[in-house]
PDB file of C-alpha atoms in Angstrom:
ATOM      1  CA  UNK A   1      33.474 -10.289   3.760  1.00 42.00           C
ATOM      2  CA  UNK A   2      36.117 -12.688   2.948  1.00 45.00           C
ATOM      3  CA  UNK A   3      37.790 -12.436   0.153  1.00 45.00           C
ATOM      4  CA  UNK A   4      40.628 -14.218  -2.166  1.00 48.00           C
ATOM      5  CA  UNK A   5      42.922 -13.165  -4.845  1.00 44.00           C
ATOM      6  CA  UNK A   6      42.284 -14.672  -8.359  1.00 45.00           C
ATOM      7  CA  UNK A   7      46.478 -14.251  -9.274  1.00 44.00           C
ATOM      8  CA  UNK A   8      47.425 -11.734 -12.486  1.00 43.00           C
ATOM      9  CA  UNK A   9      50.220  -9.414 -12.251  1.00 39.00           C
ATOM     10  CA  UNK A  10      49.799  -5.891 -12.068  1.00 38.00           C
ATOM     11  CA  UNK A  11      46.049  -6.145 -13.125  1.00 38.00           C
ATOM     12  CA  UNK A  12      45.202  -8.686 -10.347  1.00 34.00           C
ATOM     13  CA  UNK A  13      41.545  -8.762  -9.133  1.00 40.00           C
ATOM     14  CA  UNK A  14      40.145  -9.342  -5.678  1.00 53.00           C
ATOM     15  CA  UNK A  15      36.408 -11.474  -5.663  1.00 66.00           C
ATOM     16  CA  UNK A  16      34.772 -12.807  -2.655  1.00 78.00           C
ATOM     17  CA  UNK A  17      34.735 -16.381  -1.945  1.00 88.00           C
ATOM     18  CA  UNK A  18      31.884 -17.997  -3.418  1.00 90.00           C
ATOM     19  CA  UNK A  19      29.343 -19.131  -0.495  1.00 90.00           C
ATOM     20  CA  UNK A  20      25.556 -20.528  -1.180  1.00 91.00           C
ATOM     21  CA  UNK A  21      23.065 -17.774  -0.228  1.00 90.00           C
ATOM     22  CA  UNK A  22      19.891 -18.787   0.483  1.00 88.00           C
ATOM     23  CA  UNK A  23      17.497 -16.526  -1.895  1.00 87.00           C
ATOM     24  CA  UNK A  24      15.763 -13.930  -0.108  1.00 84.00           C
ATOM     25  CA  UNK A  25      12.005 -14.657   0.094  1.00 80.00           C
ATOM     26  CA  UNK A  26      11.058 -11.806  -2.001  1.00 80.00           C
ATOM     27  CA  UNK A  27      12.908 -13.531  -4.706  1.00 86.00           C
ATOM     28  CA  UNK A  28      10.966 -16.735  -4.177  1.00 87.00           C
ATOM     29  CA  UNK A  29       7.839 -15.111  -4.239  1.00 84.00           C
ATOM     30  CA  UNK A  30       8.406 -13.186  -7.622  1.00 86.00           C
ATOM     31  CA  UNK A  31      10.417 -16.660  -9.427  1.00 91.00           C
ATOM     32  CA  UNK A  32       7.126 -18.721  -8.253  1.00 90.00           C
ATOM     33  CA  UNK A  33       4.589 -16.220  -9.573  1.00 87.00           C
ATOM     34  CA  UNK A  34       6.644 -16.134 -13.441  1.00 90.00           C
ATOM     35  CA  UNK A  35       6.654 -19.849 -13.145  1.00 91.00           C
ATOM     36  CA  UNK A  36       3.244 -20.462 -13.827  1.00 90.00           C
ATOM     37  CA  UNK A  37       3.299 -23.485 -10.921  1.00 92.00           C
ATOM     38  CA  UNK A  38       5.250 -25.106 -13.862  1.00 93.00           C
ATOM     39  CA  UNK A  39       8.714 -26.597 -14.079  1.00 95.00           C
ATOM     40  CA  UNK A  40      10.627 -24.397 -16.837  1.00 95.00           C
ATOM     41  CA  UNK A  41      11.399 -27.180 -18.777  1.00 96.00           C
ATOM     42  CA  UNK A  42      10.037 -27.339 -22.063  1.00 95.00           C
ATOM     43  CA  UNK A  43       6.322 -29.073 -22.304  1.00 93.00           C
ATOM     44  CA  UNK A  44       7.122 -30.545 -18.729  1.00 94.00           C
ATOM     45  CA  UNK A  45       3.204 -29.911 -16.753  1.00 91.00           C
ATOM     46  CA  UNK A  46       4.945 -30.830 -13.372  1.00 93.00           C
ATOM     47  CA  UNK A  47       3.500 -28.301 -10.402  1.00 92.00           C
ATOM     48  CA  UNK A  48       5.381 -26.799  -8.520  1.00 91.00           C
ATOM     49  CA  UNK A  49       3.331 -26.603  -5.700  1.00 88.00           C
ATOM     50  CA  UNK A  50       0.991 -29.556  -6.250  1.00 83.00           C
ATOM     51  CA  UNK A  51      -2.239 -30.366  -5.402  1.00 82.00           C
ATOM     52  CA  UNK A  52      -1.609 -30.908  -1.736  1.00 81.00           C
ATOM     53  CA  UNK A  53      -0.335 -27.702  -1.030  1.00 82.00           C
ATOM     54  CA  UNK A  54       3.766 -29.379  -0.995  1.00 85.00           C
ATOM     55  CA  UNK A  55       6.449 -27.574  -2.901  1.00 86.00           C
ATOM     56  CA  UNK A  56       7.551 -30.334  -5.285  1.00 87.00           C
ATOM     57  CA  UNK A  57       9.850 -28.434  -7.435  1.00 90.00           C
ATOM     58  CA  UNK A  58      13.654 -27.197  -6.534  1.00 93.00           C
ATOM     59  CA  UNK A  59      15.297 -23.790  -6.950  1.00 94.00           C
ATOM     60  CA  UNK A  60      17.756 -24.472  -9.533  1.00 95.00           C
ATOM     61  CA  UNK A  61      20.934 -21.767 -10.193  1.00 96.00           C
ATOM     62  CA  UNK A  62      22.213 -21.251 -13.978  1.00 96.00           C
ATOM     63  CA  UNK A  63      24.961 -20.044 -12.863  1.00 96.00           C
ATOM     64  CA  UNK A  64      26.419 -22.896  -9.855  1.00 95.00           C
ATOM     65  CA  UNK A  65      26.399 -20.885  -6.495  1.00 94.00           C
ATOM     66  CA  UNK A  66      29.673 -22.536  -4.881  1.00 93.00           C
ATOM     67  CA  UNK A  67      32.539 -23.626  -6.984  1.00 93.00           C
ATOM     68  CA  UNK A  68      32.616 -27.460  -8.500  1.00 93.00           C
ATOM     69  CA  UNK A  69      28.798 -26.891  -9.587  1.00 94.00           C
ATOM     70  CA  UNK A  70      27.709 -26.665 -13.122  1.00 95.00           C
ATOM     71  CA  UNK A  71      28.568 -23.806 -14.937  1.00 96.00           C
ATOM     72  CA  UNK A  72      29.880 -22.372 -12.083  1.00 95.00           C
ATOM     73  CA  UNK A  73      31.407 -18.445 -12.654  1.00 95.00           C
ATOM     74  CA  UNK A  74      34.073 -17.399 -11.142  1.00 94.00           C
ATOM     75  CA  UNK A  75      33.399 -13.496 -11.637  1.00 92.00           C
ATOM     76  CA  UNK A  76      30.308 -13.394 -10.345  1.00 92.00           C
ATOM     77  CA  UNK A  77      29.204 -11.967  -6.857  1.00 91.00           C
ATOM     78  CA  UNK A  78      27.159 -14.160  -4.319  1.00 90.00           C
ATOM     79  CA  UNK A  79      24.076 -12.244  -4.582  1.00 90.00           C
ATOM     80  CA  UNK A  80      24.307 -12.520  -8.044  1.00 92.00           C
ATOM     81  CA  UNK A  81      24.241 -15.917  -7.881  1.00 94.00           C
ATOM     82  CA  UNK A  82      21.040 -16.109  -5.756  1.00 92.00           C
ATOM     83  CA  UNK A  83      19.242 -12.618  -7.942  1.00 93.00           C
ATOM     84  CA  UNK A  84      16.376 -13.989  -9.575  1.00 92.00           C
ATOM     85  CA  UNK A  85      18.049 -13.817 -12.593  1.00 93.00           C
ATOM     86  CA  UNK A  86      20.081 -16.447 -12.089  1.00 95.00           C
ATOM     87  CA  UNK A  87      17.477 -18.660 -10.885  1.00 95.00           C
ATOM     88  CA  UNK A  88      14.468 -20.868 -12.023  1.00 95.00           C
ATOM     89  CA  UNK A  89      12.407 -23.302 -10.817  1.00 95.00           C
ATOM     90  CA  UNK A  90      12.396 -27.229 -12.255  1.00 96.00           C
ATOM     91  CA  UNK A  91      11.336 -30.478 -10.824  1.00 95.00           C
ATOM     92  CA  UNK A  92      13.104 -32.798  -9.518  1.00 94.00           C
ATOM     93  CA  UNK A  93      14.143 -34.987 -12.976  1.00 95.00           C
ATOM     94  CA  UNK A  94      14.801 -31.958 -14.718  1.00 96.00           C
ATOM     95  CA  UNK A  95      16.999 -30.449 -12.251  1.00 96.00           C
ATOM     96  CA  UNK A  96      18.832 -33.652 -12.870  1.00 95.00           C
ATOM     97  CA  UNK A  97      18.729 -33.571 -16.766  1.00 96.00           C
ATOM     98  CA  UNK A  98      19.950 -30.113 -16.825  1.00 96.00           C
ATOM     99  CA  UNK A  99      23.100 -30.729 -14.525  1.00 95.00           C
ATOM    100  CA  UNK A 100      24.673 -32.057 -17.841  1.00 95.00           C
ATOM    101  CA  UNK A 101      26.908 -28.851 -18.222  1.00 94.00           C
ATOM    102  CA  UNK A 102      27.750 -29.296 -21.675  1.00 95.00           C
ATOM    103  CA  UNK A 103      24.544 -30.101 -23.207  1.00 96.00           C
ATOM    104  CA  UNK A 104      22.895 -27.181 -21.044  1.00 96.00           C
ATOM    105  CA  UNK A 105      25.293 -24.139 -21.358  1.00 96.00           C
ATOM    106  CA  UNK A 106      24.190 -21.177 -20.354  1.00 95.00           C
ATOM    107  CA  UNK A 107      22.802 -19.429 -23.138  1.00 96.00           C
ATOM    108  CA  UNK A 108      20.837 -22.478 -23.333  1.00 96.00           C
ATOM    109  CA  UNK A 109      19.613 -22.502 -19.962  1.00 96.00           C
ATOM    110  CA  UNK A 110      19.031 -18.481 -20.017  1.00 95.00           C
ATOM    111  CA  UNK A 111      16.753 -19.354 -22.943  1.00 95.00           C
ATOM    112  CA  UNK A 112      14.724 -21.941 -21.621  1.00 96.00           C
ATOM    113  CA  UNK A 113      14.098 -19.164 -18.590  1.00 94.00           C
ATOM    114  CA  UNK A 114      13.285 -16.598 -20.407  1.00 93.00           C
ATOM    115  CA  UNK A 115      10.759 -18.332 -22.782  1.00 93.00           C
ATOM    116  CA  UNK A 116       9.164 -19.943 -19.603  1.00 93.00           C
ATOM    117  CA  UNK A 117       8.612 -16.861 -18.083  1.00 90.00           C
ATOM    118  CA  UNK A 118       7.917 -14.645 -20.399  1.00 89.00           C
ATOM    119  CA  UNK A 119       3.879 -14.830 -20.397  1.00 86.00           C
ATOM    120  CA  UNK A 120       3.803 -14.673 -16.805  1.00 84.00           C
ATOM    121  CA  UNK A 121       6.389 -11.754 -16.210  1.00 81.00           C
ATOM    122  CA  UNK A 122       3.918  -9.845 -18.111  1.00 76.00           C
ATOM    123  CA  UNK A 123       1.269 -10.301 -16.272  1.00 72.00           C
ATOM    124  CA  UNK A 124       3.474  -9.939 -12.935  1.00 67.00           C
ATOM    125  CA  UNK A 125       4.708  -6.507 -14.449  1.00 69.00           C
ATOM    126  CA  UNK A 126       0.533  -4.990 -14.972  1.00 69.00           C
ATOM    127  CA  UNK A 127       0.242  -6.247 -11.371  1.00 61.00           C
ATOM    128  CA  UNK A 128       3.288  -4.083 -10.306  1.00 60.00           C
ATOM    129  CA  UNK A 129       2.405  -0.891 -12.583  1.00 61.00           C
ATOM    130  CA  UNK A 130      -1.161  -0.834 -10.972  1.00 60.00           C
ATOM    131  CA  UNK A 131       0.283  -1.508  -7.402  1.00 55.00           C
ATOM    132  CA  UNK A 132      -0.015   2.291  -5.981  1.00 57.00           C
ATOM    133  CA  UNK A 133      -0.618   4.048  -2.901  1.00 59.00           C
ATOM    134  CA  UNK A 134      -3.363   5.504  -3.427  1.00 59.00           C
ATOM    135  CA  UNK A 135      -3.135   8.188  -0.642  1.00 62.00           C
ATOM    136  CA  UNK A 136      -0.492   9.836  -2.738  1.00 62.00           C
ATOM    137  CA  UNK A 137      -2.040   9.933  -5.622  1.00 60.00           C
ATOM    138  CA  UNK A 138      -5.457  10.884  -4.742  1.00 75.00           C
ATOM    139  CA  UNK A 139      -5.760  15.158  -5.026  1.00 87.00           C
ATOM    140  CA  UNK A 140      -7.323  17.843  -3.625  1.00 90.00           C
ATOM    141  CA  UNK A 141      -9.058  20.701  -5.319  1.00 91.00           C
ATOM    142  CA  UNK A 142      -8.503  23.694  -3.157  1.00 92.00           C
ATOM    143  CA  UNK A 143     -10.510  26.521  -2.427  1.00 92.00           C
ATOM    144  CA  UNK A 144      -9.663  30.031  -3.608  1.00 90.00           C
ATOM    145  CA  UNK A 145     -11.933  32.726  -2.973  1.00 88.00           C
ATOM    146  CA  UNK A 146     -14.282  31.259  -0.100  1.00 88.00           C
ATOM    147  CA  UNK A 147     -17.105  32.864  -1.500  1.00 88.00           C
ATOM    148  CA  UNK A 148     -19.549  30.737  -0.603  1.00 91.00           C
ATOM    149  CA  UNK A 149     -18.241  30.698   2.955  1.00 88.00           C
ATOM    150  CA  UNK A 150     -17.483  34.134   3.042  1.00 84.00           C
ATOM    151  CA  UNK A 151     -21.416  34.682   2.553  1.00 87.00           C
ATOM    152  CA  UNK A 152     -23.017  32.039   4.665  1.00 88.00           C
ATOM    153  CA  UNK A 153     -20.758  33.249   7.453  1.00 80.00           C
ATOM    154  CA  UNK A 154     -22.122  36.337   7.508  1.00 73.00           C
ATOM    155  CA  UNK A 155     -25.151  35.022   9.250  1.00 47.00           C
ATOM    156  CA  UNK A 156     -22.657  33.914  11.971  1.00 47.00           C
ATOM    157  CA  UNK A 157     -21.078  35.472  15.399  1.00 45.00           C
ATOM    158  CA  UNK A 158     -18.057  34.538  14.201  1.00 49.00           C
ATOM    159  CA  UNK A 159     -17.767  35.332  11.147  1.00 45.00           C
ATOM    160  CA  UNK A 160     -15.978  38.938  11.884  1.00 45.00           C
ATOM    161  CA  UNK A 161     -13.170  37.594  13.859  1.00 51.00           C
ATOM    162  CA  UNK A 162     -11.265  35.703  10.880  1.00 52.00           C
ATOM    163  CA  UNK A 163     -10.482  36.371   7.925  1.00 60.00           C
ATOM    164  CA  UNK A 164     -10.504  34.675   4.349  1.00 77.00           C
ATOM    165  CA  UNK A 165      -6.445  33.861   5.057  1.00 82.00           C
ATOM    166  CA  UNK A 166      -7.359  32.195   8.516  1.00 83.00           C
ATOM    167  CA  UNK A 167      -9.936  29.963   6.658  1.00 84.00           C
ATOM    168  CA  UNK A 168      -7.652  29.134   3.958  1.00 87.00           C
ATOM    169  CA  UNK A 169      -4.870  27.961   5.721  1.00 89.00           C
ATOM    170  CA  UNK A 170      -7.429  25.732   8.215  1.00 89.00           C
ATOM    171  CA  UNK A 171      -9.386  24.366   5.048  1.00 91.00           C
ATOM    172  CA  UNK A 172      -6.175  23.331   3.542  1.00 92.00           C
ATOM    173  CA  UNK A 173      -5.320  21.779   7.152  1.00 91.00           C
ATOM    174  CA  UNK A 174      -8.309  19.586   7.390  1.00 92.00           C
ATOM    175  CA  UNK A 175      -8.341  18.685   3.472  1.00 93.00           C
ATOM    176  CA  UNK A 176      -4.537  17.997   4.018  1.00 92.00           C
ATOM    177  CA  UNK A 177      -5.885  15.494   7.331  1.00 93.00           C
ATOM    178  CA  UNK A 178      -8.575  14.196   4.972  1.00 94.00           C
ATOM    179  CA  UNK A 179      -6.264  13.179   1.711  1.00 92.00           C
ATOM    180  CA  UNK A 180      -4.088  10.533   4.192  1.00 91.00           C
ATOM    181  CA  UNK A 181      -7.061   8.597   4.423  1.00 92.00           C
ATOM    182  CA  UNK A 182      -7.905   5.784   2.039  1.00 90.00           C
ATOM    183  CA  UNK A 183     -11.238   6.244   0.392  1.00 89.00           C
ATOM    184  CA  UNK A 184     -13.301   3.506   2.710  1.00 91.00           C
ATOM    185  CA  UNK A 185     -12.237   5.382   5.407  1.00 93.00           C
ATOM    186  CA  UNK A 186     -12.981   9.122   3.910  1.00 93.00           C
ATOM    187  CA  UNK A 187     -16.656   7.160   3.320  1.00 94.00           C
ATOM    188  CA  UNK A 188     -16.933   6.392   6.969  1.00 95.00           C
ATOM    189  CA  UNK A 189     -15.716  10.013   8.138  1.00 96.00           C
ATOM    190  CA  UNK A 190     -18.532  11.284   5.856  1.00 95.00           C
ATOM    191  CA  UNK A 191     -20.946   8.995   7.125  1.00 96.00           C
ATOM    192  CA  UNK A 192     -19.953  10.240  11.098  1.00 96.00           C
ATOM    193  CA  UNK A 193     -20.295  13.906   9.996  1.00 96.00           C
ATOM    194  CA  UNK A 194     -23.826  13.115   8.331  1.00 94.00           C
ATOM    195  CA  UNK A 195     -25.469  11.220  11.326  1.00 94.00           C
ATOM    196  CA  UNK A 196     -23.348  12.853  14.451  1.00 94.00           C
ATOM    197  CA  UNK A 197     -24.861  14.198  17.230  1.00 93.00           C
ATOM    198  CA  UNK A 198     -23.330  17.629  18.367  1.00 92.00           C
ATOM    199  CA  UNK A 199     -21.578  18.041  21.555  1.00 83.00           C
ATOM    200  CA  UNK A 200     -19.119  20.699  23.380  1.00 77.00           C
ATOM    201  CA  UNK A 201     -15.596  18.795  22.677  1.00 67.00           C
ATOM    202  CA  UNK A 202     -12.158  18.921  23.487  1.00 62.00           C
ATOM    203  CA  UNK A 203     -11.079  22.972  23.734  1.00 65.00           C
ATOM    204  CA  UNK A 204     -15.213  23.788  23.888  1.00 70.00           C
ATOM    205  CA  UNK A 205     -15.186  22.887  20.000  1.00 78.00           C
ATOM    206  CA  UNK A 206     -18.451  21.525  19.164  1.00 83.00           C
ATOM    207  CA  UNK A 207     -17.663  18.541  17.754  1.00 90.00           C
ATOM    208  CA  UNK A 208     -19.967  15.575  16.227  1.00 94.00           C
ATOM    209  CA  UNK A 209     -20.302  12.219  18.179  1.00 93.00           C
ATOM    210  CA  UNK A 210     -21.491   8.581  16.514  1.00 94.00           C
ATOM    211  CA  UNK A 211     -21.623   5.525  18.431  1.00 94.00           C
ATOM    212  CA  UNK A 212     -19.758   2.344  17.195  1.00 93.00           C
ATOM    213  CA  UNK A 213     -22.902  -0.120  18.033  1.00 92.00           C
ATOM    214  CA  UNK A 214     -24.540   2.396  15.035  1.00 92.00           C
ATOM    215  CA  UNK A 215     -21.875   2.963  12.417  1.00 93.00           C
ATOM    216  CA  UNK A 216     -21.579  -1.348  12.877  1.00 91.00           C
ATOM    217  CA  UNK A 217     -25.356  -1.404  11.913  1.00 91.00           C
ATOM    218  CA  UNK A 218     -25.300   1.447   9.576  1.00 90.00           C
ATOM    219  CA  UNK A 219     -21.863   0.604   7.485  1.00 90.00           C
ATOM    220  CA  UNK A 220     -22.509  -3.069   8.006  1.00 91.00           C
ATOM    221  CA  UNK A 221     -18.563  -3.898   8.233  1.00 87.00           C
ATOM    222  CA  UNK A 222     -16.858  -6.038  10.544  1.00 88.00           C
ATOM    223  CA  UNK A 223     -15.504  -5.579  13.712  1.00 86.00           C
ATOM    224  CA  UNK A 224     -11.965  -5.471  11.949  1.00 87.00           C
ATOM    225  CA  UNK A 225     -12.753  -3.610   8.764  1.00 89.00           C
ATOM    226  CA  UNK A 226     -14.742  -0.302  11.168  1.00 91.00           C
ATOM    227  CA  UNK A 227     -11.374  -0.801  13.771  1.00 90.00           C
ATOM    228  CA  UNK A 228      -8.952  -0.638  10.495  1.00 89.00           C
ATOM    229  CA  UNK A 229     -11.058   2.214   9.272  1.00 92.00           C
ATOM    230  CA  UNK A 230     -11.456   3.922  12.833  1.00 93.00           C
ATOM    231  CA  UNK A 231      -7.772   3.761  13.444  1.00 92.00           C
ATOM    232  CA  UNK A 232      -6.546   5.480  10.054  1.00 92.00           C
ATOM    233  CA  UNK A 233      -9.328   8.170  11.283  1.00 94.00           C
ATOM    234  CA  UNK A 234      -7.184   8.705  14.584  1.00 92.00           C
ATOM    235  CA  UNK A 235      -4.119   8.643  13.039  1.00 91.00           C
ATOM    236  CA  UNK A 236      -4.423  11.495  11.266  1.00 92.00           C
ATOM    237  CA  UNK A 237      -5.985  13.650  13.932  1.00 92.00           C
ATOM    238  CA  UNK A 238      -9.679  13.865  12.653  1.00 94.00           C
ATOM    239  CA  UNK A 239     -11.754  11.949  15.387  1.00 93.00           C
ATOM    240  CA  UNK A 240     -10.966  10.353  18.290  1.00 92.00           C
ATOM    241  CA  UNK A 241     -12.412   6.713  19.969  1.00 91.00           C
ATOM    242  CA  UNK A 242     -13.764   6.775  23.372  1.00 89.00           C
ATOM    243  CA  UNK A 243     -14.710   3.484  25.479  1.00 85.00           C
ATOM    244  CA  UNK A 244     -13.954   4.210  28.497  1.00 74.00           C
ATOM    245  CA  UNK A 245     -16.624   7.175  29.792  1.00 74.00           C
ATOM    246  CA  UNK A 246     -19.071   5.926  32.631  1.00 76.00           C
ATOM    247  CA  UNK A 247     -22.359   4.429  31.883  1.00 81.00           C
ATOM    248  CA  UNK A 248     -21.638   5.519  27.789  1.00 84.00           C
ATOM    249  CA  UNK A 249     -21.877   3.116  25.042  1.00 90.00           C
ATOM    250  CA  UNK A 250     -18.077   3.342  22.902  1.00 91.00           C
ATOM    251  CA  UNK A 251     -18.203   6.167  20.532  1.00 93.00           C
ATOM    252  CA  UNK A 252     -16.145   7.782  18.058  1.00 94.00           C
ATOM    253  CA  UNK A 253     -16.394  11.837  17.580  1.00 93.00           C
ATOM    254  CA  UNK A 254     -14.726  14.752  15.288  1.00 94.00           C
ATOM    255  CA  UNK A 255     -11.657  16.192  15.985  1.00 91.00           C
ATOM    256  CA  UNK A 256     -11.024  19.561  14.922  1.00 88.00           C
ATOM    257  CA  UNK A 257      -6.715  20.071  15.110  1.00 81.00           C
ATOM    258  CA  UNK A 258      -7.113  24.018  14.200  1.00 78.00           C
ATOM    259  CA  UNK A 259      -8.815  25.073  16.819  1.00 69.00           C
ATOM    260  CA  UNK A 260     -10.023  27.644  14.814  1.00 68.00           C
ATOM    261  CA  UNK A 261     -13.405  27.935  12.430  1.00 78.00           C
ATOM    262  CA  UNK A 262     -14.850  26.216  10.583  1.00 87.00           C
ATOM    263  CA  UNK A 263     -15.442  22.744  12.691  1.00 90.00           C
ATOM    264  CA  UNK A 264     -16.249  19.854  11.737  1.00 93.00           C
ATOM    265  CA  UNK A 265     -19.721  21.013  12.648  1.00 93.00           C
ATOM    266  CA  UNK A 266     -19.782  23.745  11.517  1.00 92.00           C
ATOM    267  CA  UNK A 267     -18.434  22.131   8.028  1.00 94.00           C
ATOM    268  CA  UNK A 268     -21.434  19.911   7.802  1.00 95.00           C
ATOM    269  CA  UNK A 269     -24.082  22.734   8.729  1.00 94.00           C
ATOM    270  CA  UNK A 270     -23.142  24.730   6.151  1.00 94.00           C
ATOM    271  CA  UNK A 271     -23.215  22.066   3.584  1.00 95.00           C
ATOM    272  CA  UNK A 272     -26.738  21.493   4.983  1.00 95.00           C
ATOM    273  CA  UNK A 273     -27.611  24.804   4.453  1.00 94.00           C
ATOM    274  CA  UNK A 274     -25.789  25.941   0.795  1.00 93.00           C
ATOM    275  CA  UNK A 275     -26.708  22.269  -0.522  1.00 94.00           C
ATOM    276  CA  UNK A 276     -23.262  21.076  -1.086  1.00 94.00           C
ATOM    277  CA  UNK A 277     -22.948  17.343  -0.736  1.00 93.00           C
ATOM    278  CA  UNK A 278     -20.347  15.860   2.154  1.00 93.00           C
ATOM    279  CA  UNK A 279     -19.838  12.894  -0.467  1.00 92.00           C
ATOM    280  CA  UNK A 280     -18.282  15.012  -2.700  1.00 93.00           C
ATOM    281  CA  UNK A 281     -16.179  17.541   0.362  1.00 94.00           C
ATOM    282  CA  UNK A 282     -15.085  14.334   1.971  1.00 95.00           C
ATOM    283  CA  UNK A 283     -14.403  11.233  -0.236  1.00 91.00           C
ATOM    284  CA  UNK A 284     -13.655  13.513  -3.422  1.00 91.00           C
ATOM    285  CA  UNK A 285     -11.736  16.245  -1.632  1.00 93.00           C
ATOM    286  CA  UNK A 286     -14.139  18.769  -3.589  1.00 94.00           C
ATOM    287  CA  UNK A 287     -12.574  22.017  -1.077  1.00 94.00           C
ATOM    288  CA  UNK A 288     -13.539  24.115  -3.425  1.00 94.00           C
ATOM    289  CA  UNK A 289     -16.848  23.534  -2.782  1.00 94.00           C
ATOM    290  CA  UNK A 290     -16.330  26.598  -0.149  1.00 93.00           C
ATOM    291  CA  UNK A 291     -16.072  29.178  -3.419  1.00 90.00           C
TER     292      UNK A 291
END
């Protein structure tokens, strides 16, 4: 970064040399919303992107961003001069109008800004506070004591070779899988473990398989929206997409990354069978449906 001395003695202070910085287009995007597609200017109507779609406005600094401009400051830092603070959007005339340095100061220019913005900052500001991922903040309610899968099991081969530990730590494996999704795609898993058929998968799991031309008919989404949905499915481990098998429509079927009991399968036959519902296990991460 070049820099230049400003003189002093003893106390003397290095800045950069002021250069025009283009704003970044995050900026631009944030200083059009707060405009209101309205020049600043007090009571002025003129768009700034008009009718036609064409920016008609210009990006005007309070603050000049190279030296010789109006109210140029020396102490300030070149991405200061382009932050958004320092910036505002006017049309054409008024960018001209408000060049006149000493009838526009800054505090008067600041001002004008501020009470331009201010109604539509708010509104920008309830549209960044409800702006959340909602992955993260979406929770599970774990199981505990497994009862109710302790006693259905007992009806099962299985059922002596694991214990409650084993089925905790899977549970909390799958439910961990399941809480990554976003809930359109949690509703599609559910609606692949409800109409699946079952079939020996990968490791001899039995695992539940739904063709694509189906869940298309079924979900009625779009080619996109099932793909988006399919994919976020895949990525975290829970079914897999198959095209490619001889003389088989495309199909998408469970994955179960334990290894271990319960299955997916299994996981839907005993819901079946101790009338718990898969909307709540799946889309509202009700695990302790298992107690």
């Amino acid at each position: 970064m070049e820099m230049e001395s400003n003189g002093g003695t003893g106390d003397q202070k290095n800045r950069e040399k002021a250069k025009r910085l283009k704003p970044v287009q995050s900026t631009l995007r944030e200083l059009f919303v707060v405009s209101g597609n309205r020049c600043a200017f007090p009571k002025c109507d003129a768009p700034i992107i008009d009718e036609n779609g064409n920016f008609s406005a210009q990006v005007c600094h309070i603050e000049a961003a190279e030296e010789g401009g109006e109210r140029f400051n020396p102490n300030q830092t070149n991405e200061e001069r382009r932050h958004i603070s320092n910036l505002m959007l006017l049309c054409y005339p008024h960018h001209v109008e408000t060049d006149k340095e000493e009838k526009y100061p800054v505090e008067r220019m600041r001002q004008m800004k501020l009470d331009h913005e201010a109604p539509f900052r708010e509104g920008w500001n309830r549209v960044l506070a409800n702006i959340e991922d909602w992955t993260e903040t979406t929770s599970v309610t774990h199981p505990t004591t497994l009862h109710a899968l302790s006693t259905w099991t007992n009806t099962l081969k299985e059922a002596a070779e694991y214990g409650i530990e084993v089925e905790l730590r899977n549970l909390r494996i799958l439910s961990e899988q399941i809480q990554q999704l976003t809930r359109p795609a949690r509703q599609l898993f559910r609606i692949i473990l409800n109409k699946g058929v079952p079939g020996r998968g990968f490791g001899g799991v039995v695992e539940l398989r739904t063709y694509l031309n189906f869940l298309r008919d079924a979900t009625g989404l779009s080619q996109q929206q099932l793909s988006d949905r399919l994919h976020q499915l895949e990525q975290v481990g829970v079914a897999v997409v198959v095209y490619d098998e001889d003389d088989v429509p495309p199909y998408v079927e469970t994955r179960t990354t334990t290894g271990d009991f319960p299955s997916w399968s299994e996981i839907r036959q005993f819901c079946r069978e101790c009338e718990r519902d898969l909307e709540d296990l799946i889309v509202d991460l009700r695990f302790d449906l298992f107690d």
